[in-house]
PDB file of C-alpha atoms in Angstrom:
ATOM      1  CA  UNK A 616     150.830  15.275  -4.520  1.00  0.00           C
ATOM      2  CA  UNK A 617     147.814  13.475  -6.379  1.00  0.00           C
ATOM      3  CA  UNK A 618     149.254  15.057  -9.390  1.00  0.00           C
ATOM      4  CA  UNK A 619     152.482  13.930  -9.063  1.00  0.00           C
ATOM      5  CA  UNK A 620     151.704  10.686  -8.350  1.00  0.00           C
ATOM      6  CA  UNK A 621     149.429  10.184 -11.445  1.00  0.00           C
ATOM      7  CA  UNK A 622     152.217  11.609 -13.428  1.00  0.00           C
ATOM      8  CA  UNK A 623     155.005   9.754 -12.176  1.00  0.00           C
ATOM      9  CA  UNK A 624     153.279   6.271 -12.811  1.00  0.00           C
ATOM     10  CA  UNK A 625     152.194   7.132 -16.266  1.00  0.00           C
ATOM     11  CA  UNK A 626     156.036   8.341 -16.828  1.00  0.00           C
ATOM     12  CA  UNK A 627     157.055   4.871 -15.099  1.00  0.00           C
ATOM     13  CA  UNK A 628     154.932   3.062 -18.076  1.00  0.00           C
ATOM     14  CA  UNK A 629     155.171   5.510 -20.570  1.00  0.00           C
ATOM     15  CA  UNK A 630     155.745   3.889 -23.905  1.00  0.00           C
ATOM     16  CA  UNK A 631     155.375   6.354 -26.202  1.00  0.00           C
ATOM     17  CA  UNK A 632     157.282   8.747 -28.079  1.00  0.00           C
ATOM     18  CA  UNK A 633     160.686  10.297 -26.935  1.00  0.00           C
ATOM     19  CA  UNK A 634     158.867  13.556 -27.308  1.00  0.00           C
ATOM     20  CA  UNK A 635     155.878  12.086 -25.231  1.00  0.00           C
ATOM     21  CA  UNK A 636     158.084  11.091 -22.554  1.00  0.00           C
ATOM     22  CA  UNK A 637     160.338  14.091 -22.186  1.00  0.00           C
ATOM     23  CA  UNK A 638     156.624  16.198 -22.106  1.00  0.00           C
ATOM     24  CA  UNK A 639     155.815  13.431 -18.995  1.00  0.00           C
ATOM     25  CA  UNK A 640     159.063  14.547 -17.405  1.00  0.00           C
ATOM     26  CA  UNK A 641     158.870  17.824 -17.713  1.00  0.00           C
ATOM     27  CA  UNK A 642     155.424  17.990 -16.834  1.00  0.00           C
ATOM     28  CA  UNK A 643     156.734  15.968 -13.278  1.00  0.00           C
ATOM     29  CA  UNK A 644     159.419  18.322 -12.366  1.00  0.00           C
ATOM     30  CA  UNK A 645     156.922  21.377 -12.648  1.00  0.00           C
ATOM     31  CA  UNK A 646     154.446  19.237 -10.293  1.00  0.00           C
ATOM     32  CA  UNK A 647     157.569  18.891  -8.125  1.00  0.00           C
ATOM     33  CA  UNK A 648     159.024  21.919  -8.543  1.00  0.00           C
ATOM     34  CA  UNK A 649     155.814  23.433  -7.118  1.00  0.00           C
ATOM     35  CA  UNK A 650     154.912  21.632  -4.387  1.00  0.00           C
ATOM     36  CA  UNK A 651     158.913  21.957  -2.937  1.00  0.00           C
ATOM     37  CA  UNK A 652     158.183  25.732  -3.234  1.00  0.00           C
ATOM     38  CA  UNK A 653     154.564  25.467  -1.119  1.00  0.00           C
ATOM     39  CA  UNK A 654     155.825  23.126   1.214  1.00  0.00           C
ATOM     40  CA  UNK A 655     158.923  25.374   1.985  1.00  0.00           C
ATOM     41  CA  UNK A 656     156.966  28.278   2.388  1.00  0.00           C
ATOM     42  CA  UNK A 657     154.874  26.536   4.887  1.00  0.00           C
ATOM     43  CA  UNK A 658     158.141  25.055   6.818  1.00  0.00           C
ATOM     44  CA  UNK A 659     158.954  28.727   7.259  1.00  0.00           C
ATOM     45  CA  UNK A 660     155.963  30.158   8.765  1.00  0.00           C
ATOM     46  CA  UNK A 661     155.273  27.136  10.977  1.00  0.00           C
ATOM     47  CA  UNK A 662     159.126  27.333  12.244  1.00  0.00           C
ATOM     48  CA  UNK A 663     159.478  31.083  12.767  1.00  0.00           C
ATOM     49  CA  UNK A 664     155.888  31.957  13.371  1.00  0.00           C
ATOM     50  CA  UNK A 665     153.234  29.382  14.510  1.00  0.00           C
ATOM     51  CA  UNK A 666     155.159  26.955  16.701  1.00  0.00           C
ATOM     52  CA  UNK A 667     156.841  29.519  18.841  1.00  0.00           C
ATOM     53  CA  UNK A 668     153.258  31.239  19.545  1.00  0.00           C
ATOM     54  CA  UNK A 669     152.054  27.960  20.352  1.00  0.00           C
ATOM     55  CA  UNK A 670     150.574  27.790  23.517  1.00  0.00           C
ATOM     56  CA  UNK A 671     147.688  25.210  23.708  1.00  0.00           C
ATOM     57  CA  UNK A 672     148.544  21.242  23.230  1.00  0.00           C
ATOM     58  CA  UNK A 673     146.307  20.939  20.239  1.00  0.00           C
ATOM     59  CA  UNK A 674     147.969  23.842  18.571  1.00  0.00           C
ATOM     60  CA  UNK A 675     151.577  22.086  18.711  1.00  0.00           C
ATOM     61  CA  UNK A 676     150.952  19.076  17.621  1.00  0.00           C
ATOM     62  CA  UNK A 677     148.869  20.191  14.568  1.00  0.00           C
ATOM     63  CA  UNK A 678     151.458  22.523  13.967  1.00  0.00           C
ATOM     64  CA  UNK A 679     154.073  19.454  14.276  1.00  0.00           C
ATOM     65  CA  UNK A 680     152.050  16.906  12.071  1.00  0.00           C
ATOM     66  CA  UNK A 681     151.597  19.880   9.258  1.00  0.00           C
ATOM     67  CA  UNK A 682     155.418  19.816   9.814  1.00  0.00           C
ATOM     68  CA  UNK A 683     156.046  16.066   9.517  1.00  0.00           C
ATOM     69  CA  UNK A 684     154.101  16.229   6.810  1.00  0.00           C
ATOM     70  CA  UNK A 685     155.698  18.957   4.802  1.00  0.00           C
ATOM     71  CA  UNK A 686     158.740  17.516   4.964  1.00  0.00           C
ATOM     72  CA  UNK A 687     157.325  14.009   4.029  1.00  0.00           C
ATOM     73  CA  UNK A 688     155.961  15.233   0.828  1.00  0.00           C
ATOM     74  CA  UNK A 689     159.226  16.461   0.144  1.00  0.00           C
ATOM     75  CA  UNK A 690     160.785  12.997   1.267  1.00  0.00           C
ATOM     76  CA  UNK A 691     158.345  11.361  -1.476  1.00  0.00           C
ATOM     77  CA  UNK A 692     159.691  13.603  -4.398  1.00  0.00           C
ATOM     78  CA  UNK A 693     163.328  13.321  -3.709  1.00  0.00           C
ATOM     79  CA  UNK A 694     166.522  12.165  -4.724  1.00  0.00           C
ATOM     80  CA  UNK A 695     167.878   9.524  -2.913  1.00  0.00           C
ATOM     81  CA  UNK A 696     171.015  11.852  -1.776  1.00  0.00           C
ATOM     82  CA  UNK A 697     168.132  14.187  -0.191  1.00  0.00           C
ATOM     83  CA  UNK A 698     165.759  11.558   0.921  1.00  0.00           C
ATOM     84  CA  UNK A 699     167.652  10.412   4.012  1.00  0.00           C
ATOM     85  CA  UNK A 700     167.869  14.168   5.511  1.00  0.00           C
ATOM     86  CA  UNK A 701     164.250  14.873   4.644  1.00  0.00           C
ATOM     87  CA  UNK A 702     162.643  11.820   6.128  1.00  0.00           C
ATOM     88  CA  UNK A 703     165.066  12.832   9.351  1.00  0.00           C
ATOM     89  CA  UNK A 704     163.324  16.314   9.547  1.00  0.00           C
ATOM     90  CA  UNK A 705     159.656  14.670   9.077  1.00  0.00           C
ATOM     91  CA  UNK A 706     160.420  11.882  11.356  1.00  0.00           C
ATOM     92  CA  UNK A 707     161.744  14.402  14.334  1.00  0.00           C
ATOM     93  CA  UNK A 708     158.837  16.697  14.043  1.00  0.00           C
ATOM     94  CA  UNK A 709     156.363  13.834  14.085  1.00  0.00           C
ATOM     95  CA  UNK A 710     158.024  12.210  17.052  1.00  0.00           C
ATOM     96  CA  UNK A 711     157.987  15.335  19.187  1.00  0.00           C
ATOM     97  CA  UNK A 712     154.396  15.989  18.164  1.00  0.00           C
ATOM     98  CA  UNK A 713     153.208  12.024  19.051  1.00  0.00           C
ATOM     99  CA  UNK A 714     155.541  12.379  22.237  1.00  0.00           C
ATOM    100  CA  UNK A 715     153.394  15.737  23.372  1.00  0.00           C
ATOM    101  CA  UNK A 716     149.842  14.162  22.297  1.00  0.00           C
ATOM    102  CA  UNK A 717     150.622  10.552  24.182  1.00  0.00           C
ATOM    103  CA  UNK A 718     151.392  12.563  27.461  1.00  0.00           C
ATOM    104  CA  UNK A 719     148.820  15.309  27.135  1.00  0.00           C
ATOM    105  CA  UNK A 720     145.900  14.499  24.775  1.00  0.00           C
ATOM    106  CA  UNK A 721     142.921  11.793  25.184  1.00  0.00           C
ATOM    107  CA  UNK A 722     143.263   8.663  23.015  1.00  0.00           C
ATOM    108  CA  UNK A 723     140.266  10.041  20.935  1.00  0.00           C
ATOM    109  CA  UNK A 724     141.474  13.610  20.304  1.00  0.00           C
ATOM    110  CA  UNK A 725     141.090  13.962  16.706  1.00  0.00           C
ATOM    111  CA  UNK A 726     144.314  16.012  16.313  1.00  0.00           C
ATOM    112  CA  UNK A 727     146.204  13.108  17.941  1.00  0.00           C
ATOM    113  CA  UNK A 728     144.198  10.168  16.230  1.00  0.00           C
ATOM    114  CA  UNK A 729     145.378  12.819  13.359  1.00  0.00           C
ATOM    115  CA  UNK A 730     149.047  12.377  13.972  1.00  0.00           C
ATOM    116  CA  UNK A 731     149.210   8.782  14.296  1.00  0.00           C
ATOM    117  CA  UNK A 732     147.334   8.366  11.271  1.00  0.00           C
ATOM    118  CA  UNK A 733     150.404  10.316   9.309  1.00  0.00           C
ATOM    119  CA  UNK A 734     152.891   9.022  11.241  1.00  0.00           C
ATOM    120  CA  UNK A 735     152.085   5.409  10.200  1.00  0.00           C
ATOM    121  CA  UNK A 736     151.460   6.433   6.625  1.00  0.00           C
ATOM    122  CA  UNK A 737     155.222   8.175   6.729  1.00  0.00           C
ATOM    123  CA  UNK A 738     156.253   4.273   8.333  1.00  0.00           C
ATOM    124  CA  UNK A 739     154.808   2.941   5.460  1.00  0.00           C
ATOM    125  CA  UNK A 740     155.684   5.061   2.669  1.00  0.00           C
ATOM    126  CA  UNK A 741     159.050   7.047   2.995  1.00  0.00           C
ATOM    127  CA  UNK A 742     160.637   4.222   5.835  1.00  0.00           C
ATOM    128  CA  UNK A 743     159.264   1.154   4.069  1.00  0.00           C
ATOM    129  CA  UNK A 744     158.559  -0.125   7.476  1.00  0.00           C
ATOM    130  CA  UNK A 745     155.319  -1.719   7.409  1.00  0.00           C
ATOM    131  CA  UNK A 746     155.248  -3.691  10.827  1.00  0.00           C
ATOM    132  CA  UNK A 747     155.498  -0.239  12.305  1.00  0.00           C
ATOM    133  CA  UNK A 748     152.911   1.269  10.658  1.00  0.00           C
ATOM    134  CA  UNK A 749     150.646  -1.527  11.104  1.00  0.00           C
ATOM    135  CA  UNK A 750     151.304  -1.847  15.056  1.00  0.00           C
ATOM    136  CA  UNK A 751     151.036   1.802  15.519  1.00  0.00           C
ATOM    137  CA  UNK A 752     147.652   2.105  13.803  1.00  0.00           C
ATOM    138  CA  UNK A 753     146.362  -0.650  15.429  1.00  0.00           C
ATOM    139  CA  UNK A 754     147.255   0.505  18.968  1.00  0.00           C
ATOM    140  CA  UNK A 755     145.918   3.913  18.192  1.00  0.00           C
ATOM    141  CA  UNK A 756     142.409   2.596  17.003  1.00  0.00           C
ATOM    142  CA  UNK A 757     142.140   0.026  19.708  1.00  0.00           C
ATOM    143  CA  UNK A 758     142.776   2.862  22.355  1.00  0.00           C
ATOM    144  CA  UNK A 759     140.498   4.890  21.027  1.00  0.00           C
ATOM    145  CA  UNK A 760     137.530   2.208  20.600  1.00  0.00           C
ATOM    146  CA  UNK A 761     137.545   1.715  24.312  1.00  0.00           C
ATOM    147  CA  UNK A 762     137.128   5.353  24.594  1.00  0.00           C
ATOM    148  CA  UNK A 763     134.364   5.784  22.384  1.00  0.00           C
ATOM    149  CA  UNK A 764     131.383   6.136  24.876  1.00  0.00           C
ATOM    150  CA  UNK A 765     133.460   9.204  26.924  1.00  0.00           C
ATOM    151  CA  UNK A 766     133.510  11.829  23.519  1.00  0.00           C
ATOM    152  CA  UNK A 767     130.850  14.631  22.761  1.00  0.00           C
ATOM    153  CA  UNK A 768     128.142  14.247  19.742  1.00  0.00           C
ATOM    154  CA  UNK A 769     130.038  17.151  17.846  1.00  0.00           C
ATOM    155  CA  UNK A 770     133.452  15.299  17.801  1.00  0.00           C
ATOM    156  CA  UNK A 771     132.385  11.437  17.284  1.00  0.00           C
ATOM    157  CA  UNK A 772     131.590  11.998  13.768  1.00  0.00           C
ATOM    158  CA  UNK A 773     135.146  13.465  13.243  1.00  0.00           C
ATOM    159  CA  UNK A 774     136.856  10.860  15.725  1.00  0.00           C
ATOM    160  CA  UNK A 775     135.330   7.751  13.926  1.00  0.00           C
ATOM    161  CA  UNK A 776     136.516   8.804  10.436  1.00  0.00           C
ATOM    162  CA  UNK A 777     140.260   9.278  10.987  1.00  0.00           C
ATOM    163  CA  UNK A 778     139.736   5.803  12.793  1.00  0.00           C
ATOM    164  CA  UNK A 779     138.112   4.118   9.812  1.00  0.00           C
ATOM    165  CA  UNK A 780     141.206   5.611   7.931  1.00  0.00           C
ATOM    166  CA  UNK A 781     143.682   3.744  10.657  1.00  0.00           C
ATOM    167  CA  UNK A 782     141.839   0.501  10.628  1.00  0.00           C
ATOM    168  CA  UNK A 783     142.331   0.930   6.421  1.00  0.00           C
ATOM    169  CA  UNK A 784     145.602   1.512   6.943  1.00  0.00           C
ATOM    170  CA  UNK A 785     145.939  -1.261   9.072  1.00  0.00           C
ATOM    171  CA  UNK A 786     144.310  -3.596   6.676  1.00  0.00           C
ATOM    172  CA  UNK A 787     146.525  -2.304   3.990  1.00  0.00           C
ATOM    173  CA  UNK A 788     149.766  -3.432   5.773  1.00  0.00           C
ATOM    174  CA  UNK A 789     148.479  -6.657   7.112  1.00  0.00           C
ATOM    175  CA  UNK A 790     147.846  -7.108   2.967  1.00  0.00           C
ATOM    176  CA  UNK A 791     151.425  -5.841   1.907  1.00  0.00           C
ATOM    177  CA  UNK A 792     152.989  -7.895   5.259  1.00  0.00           C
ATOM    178  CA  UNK A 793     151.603 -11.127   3.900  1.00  0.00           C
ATOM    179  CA  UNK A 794     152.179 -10.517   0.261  1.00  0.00           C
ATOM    180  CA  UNK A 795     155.774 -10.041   1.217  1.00  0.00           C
ATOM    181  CA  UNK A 796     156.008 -12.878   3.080  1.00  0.00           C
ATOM    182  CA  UNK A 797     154.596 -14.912   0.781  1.00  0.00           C
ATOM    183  CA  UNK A 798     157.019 -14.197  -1.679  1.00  0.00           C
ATOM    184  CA  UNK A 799     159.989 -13.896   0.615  1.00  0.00           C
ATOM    185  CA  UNK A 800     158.833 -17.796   1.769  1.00  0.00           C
ATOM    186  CA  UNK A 801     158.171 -19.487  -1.926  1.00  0.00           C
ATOM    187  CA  UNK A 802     161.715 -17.508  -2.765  1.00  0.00           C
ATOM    188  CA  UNK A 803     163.059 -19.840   0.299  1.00  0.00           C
ATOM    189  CA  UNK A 804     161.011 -22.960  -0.681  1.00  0.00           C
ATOM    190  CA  UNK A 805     162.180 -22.726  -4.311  1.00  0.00           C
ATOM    191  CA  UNK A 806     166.240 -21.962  -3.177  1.00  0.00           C
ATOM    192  CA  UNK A 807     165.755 -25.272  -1.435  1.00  0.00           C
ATOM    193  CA  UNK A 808     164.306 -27.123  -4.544  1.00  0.00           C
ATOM    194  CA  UNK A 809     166.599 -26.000  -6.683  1.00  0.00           C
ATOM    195  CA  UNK A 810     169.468 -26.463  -4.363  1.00  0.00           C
ATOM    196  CA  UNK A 811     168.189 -30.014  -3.700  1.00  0.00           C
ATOM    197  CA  UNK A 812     168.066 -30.429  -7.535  1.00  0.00           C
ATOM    198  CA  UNK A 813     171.242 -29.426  -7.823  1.00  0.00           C
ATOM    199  CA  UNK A 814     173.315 -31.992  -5.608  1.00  0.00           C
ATOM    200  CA  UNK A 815     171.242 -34.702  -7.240  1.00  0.00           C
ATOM    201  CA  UNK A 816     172.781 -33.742 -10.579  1.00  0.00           C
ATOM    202  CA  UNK A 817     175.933 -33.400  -8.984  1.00  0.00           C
ATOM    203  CA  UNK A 818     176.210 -36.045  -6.580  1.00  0.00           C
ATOM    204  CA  UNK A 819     174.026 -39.356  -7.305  1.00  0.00           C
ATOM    205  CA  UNK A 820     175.417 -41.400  -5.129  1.00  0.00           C
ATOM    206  CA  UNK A 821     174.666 -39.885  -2.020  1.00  0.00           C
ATOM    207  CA  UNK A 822     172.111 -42.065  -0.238  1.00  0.00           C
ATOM    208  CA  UNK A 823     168.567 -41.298   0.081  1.00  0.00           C
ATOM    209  CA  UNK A 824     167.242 -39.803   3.401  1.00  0.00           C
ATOM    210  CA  UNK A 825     164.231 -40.860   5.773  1.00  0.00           C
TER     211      UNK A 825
END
């Protein structure tokens, strides 16, 4: 997906030759082409083989989040006629994997610190819903803060990294909210001005207010 992404910004602001941007292109839809092909392979198996043999809690939801995210990468490299239907399918299988860990994992199981961290990011990303992503991040880190002092030696190193990746995330979309409502707010203020500036041009003899 790296790959992709590199390619598909430098194809965004290509400005080169025709020839140089129908190499970008092609070059894109060989990235994509490949990663559809990996990421159905891996639907299959975890569909017919690993989630029906799954018998531990840990086991599903890993096997759930690889499937959320499978289908997520394929989300991010679709058409908008396939988007919809993909970010469905990565949507369901995150769900059912958060709905399993909530009930039947600690707050600082890595797997399940693993989903919610992947589950925002597809909020963010492929749903555009950053409030989401933000408040489920947050809630996930803050749970498993005040469950710090409770987990092993061998797991805390792996527990506080994937939350130093959800308090980044949360960061992030506290950054994005704020830009956007920045924006969203001068677009308001300025309607107003201009509006204002209008009917004074177009009606001067209204009286002044206080």
């Amino acid at each position: 997906r790296s790959p992709w992404r590199t390619i598909s910004s430098i194809e965004q602001e290509a400005n080169g030759t025709k020839q140089q941007q129908e190499l970008t292109t092609k070059y894109r839809q060989k990235i994509e082409n490949e990663l559809k092909v990996v990421c159905h392979e891996l639907l299959t198996l975890i569909d017919k083989h690993l989630i029906p043999k799954a018998i531990a809690t840990e086991s599903q939801v890993f096997y759930l989040k690889m499937k959320g995210d499978c289908y997520r990468y394929l989300a991010e490299v679709a058409t908008d006629s396939e988007r919809q239907k993909l970010a469905e399918e990565s949507k369901h299988a995150y769900k059912n994997g958060f709905e399993i860990a909530i009930d039947q994992m600690a707050v600082t199981h890595p797997t399940r610190l693993g989903l919610v961290l992947n589950f925002s990011v597809f909020h963010h990303e492929i749903l555009d819903e950053t409030d989401v992503a933000c408040r489920m991040a947050k809630e996930a880190f803050d749970a498993a803060l005040a469950g710090l002092d409770y987990v092993s030696e061998d797991s805390y190193k792996d527990i506080t990294l994937i939350m130093q990746l959800l308090r980044d995330n949360v960061t992030v979309s506290i950054h994005l909210f704020n830009y956007f409502l920045y924006n969203h707010l001068f677009l308001i203020k300025f309607r107003q001005i201009w509006t204002g500036n209008q009917s004074e041009f177009n009606d001067t003899d209204q009286p002044d207010e206080q």
